[in-house]
Amino acid sequence: MVRADLPVASEKRRIRHALAFAALSALCFAGCGREQPAPKPQTSGARPAAKAPAPSVTISGDDRAAGLLNWTPPVVDLQPDKLDAAKREAAKAAKEQRWYADAQSAIPLYLAVLKIAPDDAAARDGLKRSLAGLLKSGQAILARTDEDEQALAQAHEIAAVARTVDPAAPETILYLTQVDLADRLLQLNQQGESDLQASRLGEATDGALRKFRAVLALRPQQPRAMQGMAAVESALIRRAEGAAERGEFGAARYWLKLAAAVRPGSATIADAQARVQATRAMLVARWHDEGIAALAKPFDGLALARRKLADVLRIAEPGDAAAADLRERIELAAHYGLFRPGQAFTDALRDGGRGPQMVVVPHGGFRMGAKDNEPGSTKAEKPSHYVRFERGFAMSRSEVTVAEFRRFMQTGVHRARAERRGHSIVYDERSGNFVRRSGVDWQSDYVGNPAADDAPVLHVSHGDAEAYTEWLTRQSGHRYRLPSEAEFEYAVRAGNDGAWPWGEGRPPAGSGNLTGSLDRSPSGRNWSNAFAGYGDGHWGPAPAGGRPNVYGLYDLAGNVSEWTADCWHEGYRRAPSDGRAWINPGCRTRVIRGGSWASSPAQTRSAWRMSASRDITNARLGFRVVRDL
């Protein structure tokens, strides 16, 4: 039980908690990278903070902790002959639930009356009722402290007022006890979250599990602790999945067993077990594909393929079809070799023309996304994950050109977005910036002049690109579409797992139309952020078709960025593993892939991706098509 005068130890603990909360608030305002929402108006007596000049905030010494424990009533200028008016004003303030914030609030007014007339029964009764009303509002605020740490500061402020008004009242003592409990829950949750962030899960020793379980012992079903328990379970599951990705399925079973003990009966465990099994299947498929790819190597390919078969047999279930297939292919390759995809073709169109030149991309698998320590990478490019294509596909050798797009536009079945809108974004040589210019559409080049027929078509929206693929489908009788971003990255990498399409380091000569330090604009401008020592002789898009990669595809590493079919997601959790486009019906934000003639080196990486409204058009963005086989 808490005594009315509050024990010293409890008071010290309250001060410590208050200081911790104040420090936490200061850190949040000083260190958050995102713009914070405007604070809600305060109902307390604290003065509103002065508006800090953008874009920085200066945090000075924080003396708010004392205010969380002590409250000094606002000064009320009251003359003895004005007591009745003051009581009426106090009663009105109480009715409006203005308890203590300023000199016109109920509690300061009643205290001022009682200071002059200590025996005033009406004032005493009004003060008692106001305290009850204040504590009732405090109870409502306490109910939010599990989810809102700022509410705990308000609860402390109310506690300070109640302690000043009547520290011995049972209602005050009960409220202070509840505030103490909220402090303890906050402290335990913060410690658990800190342990969780540091990967001290506590599966065997002290750690996050112990802290969250202590919270739940004090307050069963407390949402924040329940979320913490779920996070611990998820962390253990991630360890299991990580072990599975490394082919360590014994370790995966161990971590899953620990995860199952965190929240017995949790449905996520069965899902995790299914994912571990799926990882086993994906590893088998991946090593199967790598074994097949190894057979194409002229020297040690057969020996490497046999080592991959050994890896498959180590983790595969008895009778696995992929293991049997790889064993059979190895036997065939030892005698007959392999036929490699890569042939080019064009489809005849119903109007008598030919479609874009297409190149067959081999089926297989790859690791999609940025590596954990990749310089310039973002969370949106992670986690890296294995993607496997069960079938090959054909991709246009280069970006769709102005001439190819014109054949479609001349049918009159579609009117392009920039044409309807009357403007697009072009490069302005005079300022060195990208600006909006009227009269620019798909027939324009990067500065707004008429575009050459062999230039990649620019100033096209995602809808324009999709309309072109639908027209090709009708004209050819084969399904054309925009590439998924998995297909695009697979084609960009072409078997290379380095940060850039060419691997690591500076781009070799002829790598593509990139931003190089040797490039110069017509008026002599150069790039402020470019590949050092590189130049390709172009400022703006080059004619479609440069140097092909090993799959026979041009300009994936530069020239223009390109639309893909996918809707934008902030990362790859739950992304398809079979290379399909990740689409949410009705989404307006799509994925752009591939560096352009005006992209920074970081934006030229194989894993780079960007979100954009499906309606944007500009001088750096075009598209290419994929055809199902």
XYZ file of C-alpha atoms in Angstrom:
629
model
C 0.000 0.000 0.000
C 1.236 3.531 -0.757
C 1.294 5.900 2.211
C -0.148 9.335 1.869
C 3.242 11.023 2.268
C 4.803 8.592 -0.318
C 7.870 6.584 0.791
C 11.285 7.906 -0.181
C 12.093 4.864 -2.354
C 8.828 5.211 -4.267
C 9.447 8.943 -4.709
C 12.955 8.304 -6.033
C 11.603 5.728 -8.411
C 8.972 8.201 -9.602
C 11.660 10.834 -10.208
C 13.798 8.324 -12.081
C 10.879 7.311 -14.277
C 9.962 10.921 -14.900
C 13.530 11.793 -15.886
C 13.672 8.764 -18.176
C 10.437 9.829 -19.841
C 11.656 13.411 -20.261
C 14.933 12.184 -21.762
C 13.026 9.894 -24.101
C 10.865 12.775 -25.268
C 13.925 14.949 -25.852
C 15.629 12.229 -27.865
C 12.528 11.747 -29.990
C 12.265 15.426 -30.879
C 16.000 15.783 -31.427
C 16.780 12.562 -33.272
C 13.786 11.507 -35.368
C 14.554 11.494 -39.070
C 10.950 11.908 -40.130
C 8.883 15.000 -39.756
C 6.906 14.835 -36.505
C 3.192 15.671 -36.349
C 2.201 18.890 -34.626
C 1.567 18.383 -30.871
C -2.018 18.470 -29.678
C -3.093 21.445 -27.541
C -2.316 20.826 -23.869
C -4.967 20.939 -21.207
C -2.388 21.447 -18.452
C -0.977 24.646 -17.111
C 2.331 24.232 -18.914
C 3.184 27.101 -21.235
C 3.130 26.198 -24.954
C 6.594 25.642 -26.353
C 7.933 28.334 -28.667
C 7.812 27.351 -32.329
C 11.333 26.329 -33.383
C 12.667 27.640 -36.711
C 12.762 24.954 -39.392
C 14.554 22.747 -40.146
C 16.376 22.125 -36.842
C 15.295 21.853 -33.200
C 17.528 22.825 -30.286
C 17.002 20.892 -27.052
C 18.188 22.646 -23.901
C 18.401 21.332 -20.355
C 15.142 19.622 -19.427
C 13.568 20.641 -16.109
C 10.164 19.090 -16.783
C 10.786 16.131 -14.476
C 10.293 18.345 -11.458
C 6.980 19.455 -12.907
C 5.872 15.865 -13.141
C 6.125 15.572 -9.353
C 5.235 19.045 -8.101
C 2.564 21.498 -9.039
C 2.411 25.146 -8.127
C -1.095 26.544 -8.499
C -1.363 29.499 -10.880
C -1.488 32.805 -9.009
C -5.089 34.023 -8.582
C -5.468 37.747 -7.874
C -8.461 37.570 -5.500
C -9.800 40.222 -3.170
C -11.784 39.257 -0.038
C -14.898 40.950 -1.377
C -14.831 38.876 -4.581
C -15.111 35.424 -3.008
C -18.639 34.692 -4.223
C -17.759 35.671 -7.778
C -14.662 33.496 -7.621
C -16.719 30.503 -6.438
C -19.200 31.031 -9.268
C -16.346 31.225 -11.770
C -14.800 28.089 -10.245
C -18.096 26.207 -10.478
C -18.390 27.206 -14.122
C -14.827 26.059 -14.812
C -15.560 22.720 -13.117
C -18.672 22.253 -15.202
C -16.504 22.850 -18.300
C -13.855 20.469 -16.914
C -11.216 23.179 -16.760
C -9.523 21.821 -13.682
C -6.083 23.387 -13.165
C -4.427 24.774 -16.289
C -4.586 28.500 -15.427
C -5.832 31.038 -12.909
C -9.369 30.789 -14.306
C -9.504 27.003 -13.676
C -11.584 25.422 -10.909
C -8.889 24.111 -8.552
C -6.704 27.282 -8.460
C -9.856 29.392 -7.844
C -11.111 27.168 -5.007
C -7.634 27.116 -3.424
C -7.480 30.913 -3.622
C -10.890 31.213 -1.924
C -9.878 28.779 0.834
C -6.647 30.678 1.399
C -8.714 33.727 2.326
C -11.655 31.838 3.883
C -10.375 28.438 5.129
C -13.784 27.468 6.532
C -15.787 28.185 3.388
C -17.827 24.959 3.082
C -18.939 25.619 -0.491
C -15.339 26.130 -1.598
C -14.215 22.967 0.185
C -17.012 20.978 -1.408
C -16.229 22.468 -4.804
C -12.539 21.653 -4.396
C -13.389 18.060 -3.433
C -15.677 17.648 -6.433
C -13.046 19.215 -8.729
C -10.403 16.831 -7.445
C -12.763 13.923 -8.118
C -13.387 15.220 -11.627
C -9.652 15.683 -12.217
C -8.913 12.122 -11.092
C -11.699 10.819 -13.292
C -10.064 12.490 -16.281
C -6.753 11.087 -15.076
C -8.229 7.595 -15.103
C -9.235 8.083 -18.741
C -5.708 9.232 -19.563
C -4.176 6.287 -17.688
C -6.227 3.959 -19.868
C -4.220 5.243 -22.847
C -0.751 4.903 -21.341
C -0.287 1.370 -22.645
C -0.183 2.691 -26.202
C 0.680 6.379 -25.706
C 3.767 7.349 -23.698
C 2.789 11.028 -23.913
C -0.379 10.171 -21.994
C 1.834 9.039 -19.096
C 3.296 12.550 -18.873
C -0.239 13.948 -18.613
C -1.060 11.352 -15.969
C 1.992 12.474 -13.958
C 0.901 16.085 -14.244
C -2.535 15.230 -12.878
C -0.870 13.207 -10.117
C 1.164 16.275 -9.134
C -2.003 18.388 -8.926
C -3.827 15.750 -6.866
C -0.837 15.371 -4.534
C -0.831 19.127 -3.957
C -4.588 19.362 -3.357
C -5.149 16.357 -1.072
C -2.290 13.819 -0.794
C -4.095 11.811 1.901
C -7.327 11.248 -0.033
C -7.882 7.537 -0.817
C -8.700 8.461 -4.395
C -5.368 10.315 -4.698
C -3.421 7.425 -3.190
C -5.113 4.959 -5.537
C -4.363 7.152 -8.526
C -0.706 7.558 -7.537
C -0.428 3.791 -7.206
C -1.831 3.375 -10.699
C 0.626 5.934 -12.066
C 3.440 3.988 -10.370
C 2.221 0.839 -12.091
C 2.076 2.587 -15.461
C 5.653 3.786 -14.879
C 6.788 0.259 -14.130
C 5.040 -1.152 -17.179
C 6.613 1.504 -19.386
C 10.070 0.807 -17.952
C 9.751 -2.949 -18.443
C 8.415 -2.557 -21.973
C 11.224 -0.162 -22.897
C 13.826 -2.525 -21.448
C 12.264 -5.436 -23.331
C 12.224 -3.481 -26.569
C 15.866 -2.479 -26.031
C 16.784 -6.120 -25.470
C 14.815 -7.071 -28.553
C 16.617 -4.479 -30.659
C 19.953 -5.825 -29.391
C 18.837 -9.416 -30.170
C 18.836 -10.331 -26.462
C 15.716 -12.397 -26.812
C 16.014 -14.173 -23.486
C 15.264 -17.633 -24.815
C 17.851 -19.070 -22.392
C 18.880 -16.179 -20.067
C 17.720 -12.676 -19.159
C 16.361 -10.692 -22.075
C 13.234 -9.385 -23.791
C 11.071 -12.392 -22.892
C 11.574 -11.891 -19.167
C 10.649 -8.186 -19.368
C 7.507 -8.710 -21.404
C 6.392 -11.607 -19.231
C 6.859 -9.403 -16.146
C 4.553 -6.808 -17.729
C 1.931 -9.427 -18.459
C 2.153 -10.698 -14.892
C 1.319 -7.178 -13.684
C -1.265 -6.506 -16.368
C -2.458 -9.529 -18.354
C -3.067 -8.942 -22.067
C -1.277 -5.564 -21.973
C -1.124 -4.704 -25.711
C 2.427 -3.388 -25.861
C 3.843 -6.414 -24.035
C 1.751 -8.746 -26.173
C 3.243 -7.068 -29.230
C 6.670 -7.517 -27.664
C 6.041 -11.229 -27.151
C 4.936 -11.506 -30.767
C 8.109 -9.661 -31.810
C 10.270 -12.108 -29.832
C 8.454 -14.973 -31.488
C 9.047 -13.342 -34.880
C 12.747 -12.854 -34.098
C 13.122 -16.526 -33.215
C 11.275 -17.435 -36.387
C 13.642 -15.193 -38.380
C 16.569 -17.061 -36.854
C 14.964 -20.314 -37.928
C 14.376 -18.988 -41.431
C 17.938 -17.639 -41.596
C 19.299 -21.036 -40.616
C 17.101 -22.645 -43.261
C 18.388 -20.234 -45.924
C 21.918 -21.374 -45.042
C 20.845 -24.983 -45.381
C 21.065 -25.592 -41.620
C 17.743 -27.310 -41.076
C 18.700 -28.830 -37.715
C 19.268 -25.312 -36.353
C 16.021 -24.196 -37.974
C 14.106 -26.866 -36.061
C 15.776 -25.760 -32.795
C 14.759 -22.089 -33.210
C 11.231 -23.011 -34.233
C 10.881 -25.135 -31.096
C 11.888 -22.142 -28.939
C 9.517 -19.887 -30.874
C 6.637 -22.289 -30.269
C 7.121 -21.921 -26.490
C 6.737 -18.113 -26.531
C 3.039 -18.023 -27.350
C 1.755 -21.602 -27.177
C -0.853 -22.275 -29.811
C 0.228 -19.382 -32.041
C -0.804 -19.930 -35.640
C 2.390 -18.251 -36.836
C 4.469 -21.305 -35.917
C 2.721 -23.524 -38.417
C 3.165 -20.808 -41.039
C 6.865 -20.549 -40.167
C 7.300 -24.295 -40.432
C 5.678 -24.137 -43.860
C 8.078 -21.335 -44.875
C 11.069 -23.344 -43.660
C 9.881 -26.245 -45.759
C 9.364 -23.850 -48.667
C 12.936 -22.608 -48.158
C 14.138 -26.188 -48.298
C 12.280 -26.576 -51.592
C 13.672 -23.266 -52.902
C 17.240 -24.218 -51.938
C 16.841 -27.536 -53.663
C 15.493 -25.710 -56.736
C 18.253 -23.080 -56.542
C 21.087 -25.599 -56.300
C 19.386 -27.635 -58.994
C 19.411 -24.575 -61.269
C 22.992 -23.690 -60.352
C 24.013 -27.246 -61.134
C 22.380 -26.979 -64.549
C 24.000 -23.575 -65.162
C 27.385 -25.022 -64.152
C 27.123 -27.578 -66.928
C 27.520 -24.752 -69.451
C 30.998 -23.913 -68.119
C 33.650 -25.226 -70.511
C 36.202 -26.507 -68.025
C 35.159 -27.502 -64.481
C 31.402 -27.262 -65.025
C 30.737 -30.949 -64.674
C 32.608 -31.198 -61.375
C 30.804 -28.100 -60.035
C 27.423 -29.525 -61.062
C 28.219 -32.731 -59.202
C 29.057 -30.715 -56.073
C 25.691 -28.963 -56.400
C 24.023 -32.349 -56.644
C 25.728 -33.323 -53.376
C 24.315 -30.162 -51.755
C 20.848 -31.032 -53.005
C 21.052 -34.581 -51.703
C 22.183 -33.312 -48.268
C 18.925 -31.425 -47.620
C 16.374 -32.910 -50.024
C 13.700 -35.333 -48.938
C 14.091 -38.919 -50.207
C 12.816 -39.278 -53.755
C 12.997 -35.518 -54.482
C 12.231 -34.892 -58.162
C 14.720 -32.026 -58.529
C 17.573 -34.186 -57.241
C 16.616 -36.915 -59.705
C 16.391 -34.398 -62.554
C 19.809 -32.876 -61.811
C 21.366 -36.329 -61.588
C 19.839 -37.182 -64.981
C 20.972 -33.905 -66.570
C 24.503 -34.396 -65.272
C 24.546 -37.785 -66.887
C 23.215 -36.320 -70.162
C 25.677 -33.411 -70.095
C 28.581 -35.789 -69.646
C 27.722 -37.180 -73.064
C 25.739 -34.574 -75.049
C 26.238 -31.072 -73.682
C 23.483 -28.377 -73.422
C 21.593 -26.117 -75.766
C 21.641 -22.494 -74.547
C 18.782 -19.983 -74.968
C 19.407 -16.512 -76.360
C 17.840 -16.597 -79.831
C 16.213 -13.379 -81.104
C 12.895 -13.040 -82.964
C 10.125 -10.627 -83.911
C 6.409 -11.326 -84.132
C 4.387 -10.519 -87.239
C 1.610 -7.998 -86.578
C -1.835 -8.015 -88.140
C -1.284 -4.590 -89.709
C 1.613 -6.001 -91.726
C 4.430 -4.724 -89.515
C 6.748 -6.462 -87.108
C 6.857 -6.216 -83.347
C 9.928 -5.218 -81.310
C 12.960 -7.502 -81.519
C 12.767 -9.954 -78.637
C 15.473 -12.052 -76.948
C 14.798 -15.297 -75.047
C 16.008 -15.040 -71.452
C 16.868 -18.384 -69.833
C 14.811 -19.626 -66.935
C 16.517 -20.079 -63.584
C 16.860 -18.367 -60.253
C 18.742 -15.529 -58.592
C 19.070 -13.581 -55.365
C 16.868 -10.491 -55.734
C 17.449 -7.282 -53.769
C 20.381 -5.539 -52.140
C 22.821 -7.220 -49.808
C 22.638 -6.188 -46.157
C 25.857 -4.142 -46.324
C 25.519 -2.836 -49.868
C 26.548 0.874 -50.044
C 23.726 3.137 -51.178
C 21.049 0.526 -50.571
C 17.729 1.245 -48.839
C 15.244 -0.760 -46.792
C 12.936 -0.832 -49.815
C 15.465 -3.094 -51.573
C 15.483 -5.690 -48.786
C 15.425 -8.372 -47.638
C 17.265 -10.041 -50.467
C 15.424 -13.201 -51.383
C 15.638 -16.044 -53.847
C 13.414 -15.844 -56.923
C 13.064 -18.670 -59.401
C 11.474 -18.637 -62.834
C 9.940 -21.958 -63.818
C 9.842 -20.790 -67.449
C 11.997 -18.524 -69.536
C 10.598 -15.389 -71.072
C 11.347 -13.060 -73.974
C 12.316 -9.444 -73.363
C 12.630 -6.701 -75.960
C 16.271 -6.238 -76.902
C 16.114 -2.518 -76.133
C 13.657 0.082 -74.915
C 10.597 0.658 -77.093
C 11.574 3.316 -79.641
C 9.729 6.377 -80.869
C 9.109 4.682 -84.228
C 7.690 1.547 -82.603
C 5.436 3.580 -80.343
C 4.306 5.767 -83.270
C 2.924 2.738 -85.110
C 0.681 2.143 -82.105
C -0.337 5.774 -81.666
C -1.286 6.104 -85.330
C -4.055 3.556 -84.804
C -5.935 6.179 -82.787
C -6.969 3.710 -80.094
C -5.128 5.579 -77.366
C -4.211 9.147 -76.483
C -1.044 9.472 -74.411
C -1.081 11.079 -70.979
C 1.363 13.937 -71.719
C -0.528 14.750 -74.913
C -3.837 14.994 -73.027
C -2.256 16.950 -70.195
C -0.367 19.278 -72.521
C 3.009 19.165 -70.767
C 5.801 16.957 -69.403
C 9.124 17.257 -67.570
C 12.195 18.005 -69.705
C 15.830 18.850 -69.115
C 16.567 22.583 -69.292
C 20.140 23.203 -70.463
C 20.074 26.843 -69.405
C 19.407 26.085 -65.720
C 20.719 22.533 -65.583
C 17.449 21.421 -63.986
C 14.391 19.414 -64.966
C 11.403 21.667 -65.586
C 7.820 21.368 -66.774
C 7.310 22.447 -70.372
C 4.123 22.773 -72.375
C 3.652 21.053 -75.713
C 5.876 18.091 -74.810
C 4.659 14.529 -75.393
C 5.843 11.104 -76.589
C 7.117 12.590 -79.853
C 9.574 14.828 -77.956
C 13.129 14.173 -76.874
C 14.680 14.911 -73.485
C 14.756 18.689 -74.045
C 11.361 18.921 -75.747
C 12.513 18.898 -79.383
C 11.194 16.372 -81.935
C 12.643 12.956 -81.123
C 14.519 10.697 -83.557
C 12.827 7.469 -84.620
C 15.539 5.268 -83.084
C 15.496 7.087 -79.734
C 13.792 5.417 -76.768
C 10.296 6.820 -76.403
C 10.047 9.233 -73.440
C 7.229 11.152 -71.728
C 5.038 8.053 -71.446
C 3.041 7.122 -68.359
C 2.569 3.644 -66.953
C -0.890 3.590 -68.520
C 0.575 4.515 -71.924
C 3.080 1.664 -71.674
C 0.396 -0.838 -70.692
C -1.819 0.312 -73.555
C 1.068 -0.374 -75.964
C 1.506 -3.931 -74.616
C -2.221 -4.593 -74.961
C -2.103 -3.412 -78.581
C 0.881 -5.686 -79.267
C -1.040 -8.591 -77.741
C -4.014 -7.987 -80.034
C -1.805 -7.486 -83.069
C 0.456 -10.516 -82.551
C -1.825 -13.018 -80.863
C 0.794 -13.500 -78.124
C 0.719 -12.059 -74.628
C 2.916 -8.985 -74.278
C 3.216 -7.090 -71.010
C 5.505 -4.918 -68.929
C 8.251 -6.839 -67.150
C 7.898 -7.621 -63.476
C 10.616 -5.976 -61.435
C 11.930 -9.480 -60.637
C 12.298 -10.138 -64.365
C 13.955 -6.767 -64.837
C 16.510 -7.321 -62.055
C 17.147 -10.882 -63.256
C 17.849 -9.554 -66.756
C 19.980 -6.673 -65.432
C 22.131 -8.966 -63.309
C 22.393 -11.641 -66.009
C 24.029 -13.970 -63.509
C 26.075 -11.240 -61.764
C 25.448 -10.747 -58.048
C 27.519 -7.568 -57.725
C 26.135 -4.183 -56.756
C 26.102 -2.959 -60.383
C 25.190 -4.767 -63.588
C 28.907 -5.093 -64.427
C 29.823 -6.314 -60.928
C 31.768 -4.120 -58.514
C 33.786 -0.932 -58.811
C 33.818 1.584 -61.654
C 31.959 0.744 -64.847
C 34.187 -0.609 -67.622
C 34.292 1.383 -70.838
C 31.132 0.897 -72.876
C 28.995 -0.218 -69.925
C 26.134 1.983 -71.053
C 24.784 5.520 -71.142
C 25.568 6.422 -67.533
C 26.389 9.619 -65.668
C 30.162 9.855 -66.030
C 32.507 12.563 -64.840
C 33.814 12.888 -68.427
C 30.348 13.614 -69.880
C 29.611 17.197 -70.928
C 26.326 18.888 -71.831
C 26.025 21.045 -74.978
C 26.974 24.115 -72.936
C 29.760 22.371 -71.040
C 27.996 21.315 -67.854
C 29.149 18.206 -66.003
C 27.582 15.943 -63.397
C 28.067 16.709 -59.694
C 27.518 13.049 -58.764
C 28.870 10.662 -61.360
C 31.109 7.680 -61.995
C 34.659 8.993 -61.777
C 36.694 8.675 -64.963
C 33.786 7.391 -67.041
C 32.278 8.882 -70.173
C 30.011 7.587 -72.912
C 29.719 10.606 -75.212
C 26.026 11.212 -74.517
C 24.209 13.898 -72.567
C 20.615 12.734 -72.738
C 19.307 9.387 -74.015
C 21.330 7.578 -76.662
C 19.716 5.774 -79.602
C 18.264 2.462 -78.456
C 20.808 -0.366 -78.603
C 24.274 -0.065 -77.105
C 26.445 -2.909 -75.855
C 24.468 -6.078 -75.011
C 24.835 -7.993 -71.764
C 25.386 -11.747 -71.690
C 21.672 -12.314 -72.334
C 21.823 -10.161 -75.463
C 19.845 -7.244 -73.944
C 20.750 -3.565 -74.404
C 20.625 -0.501 -72.168
C 19.387 -2.183 -68.987
C 22.182 -0.503 -67.030
C 21.490 3.028 -68.260
C 20.028 5.242 -71.005
C 16.504 5.548 -69.566
C 14.818 4.209 -66.450
C 11.899 1.926 -67.178
C 8.395 1.151 -65.971
C 7.674 -2.282 -64.530
C 4.321 -3.943 -63.888
C 4.640 -4.056 -60.084
C 2.823 -1.940 -57.546
C 5.105 -0.237 -55.041
C 5.779 -1.990 -51.734
C 8.169 -0.683 -49.073
C 10.188 -3.899 -49.080
C 10.204 -7.527 -50.134
C 8.520 -9.178 -47.161
C 5.930 -11.553 -48.633
C 7.060 -10.763 -52.197
C 6.368 -13.458 -54.807
C 9.188 -15.974 -55.134
C 8.309 -17.077 -58.664
C 9.090 -13.793 -60.471
C 5.491 -12.681 -60.974
C 4.620 -8.992 -60.732
C 3.446 -8.022 -57.231
C 0.201 -6.192 -57.974
C -2.533 -4.849 -55.691
C -5.765 -4.134 -57.557
C -6.260 -0.434 -58.204
C -2.821 0.695 -57.022
C -1.676 4.070 -58.287
C 1.998 3.840 -57.367
C 4.263 1.702 -59.537
C 7.894 0.601 -59.575
C 10.570 2.170 -61.767
C 13.741 0.176 -62.425
C 17.118 0.737 -64.040
C 19.445 3.733 -64.107
C 19.134 6.472 -66.691
C 21.396 8.951 -68.454
C 20.786 11.316 -65.506
C 20.852 8.884 -62.563
C 23.368 8.920 -59.733
C 25.714 5.935 -59.354
C 23.600 4.629 -56.448
C 20.544 4.684 -58.716
C 22.362 2.596 -61.317
C 22.763 -0.394 -58.977
C 21.088 -3.625 -60.023
C 18.835 -3.619 -56.931
C 17.814 0.061 -57.148
C 14.073 0.686 -57.287
C 11.877 3.771 -57.008
C 8.179 4.448 -56.570
C 6.257 6.761 -58.868
C 2.685 7.695 -59.621
C 1.508 5.761 -62.652
C 0.651 9.071 -64.357
C 4.071 10.764 -64.269
C 5.972 11.463 -67.480
C 9.474 12.855 -67.864
C 12.675 12.894 -69.915
C 14.375 10.055 -68.029
C 11.673 7.400 -68.184
C 10.708 4.906 -70.884
C 9.857 1.201 -71.003
C 10.480 -2.151 -72.646
C 8.201 -5.156 -73.046
C 8.174 -8.837 -72.142
C 6.443 -11.637 -74.046
C 5.314 -14.875 -72.451
C 6.686 -18.008 -74.076
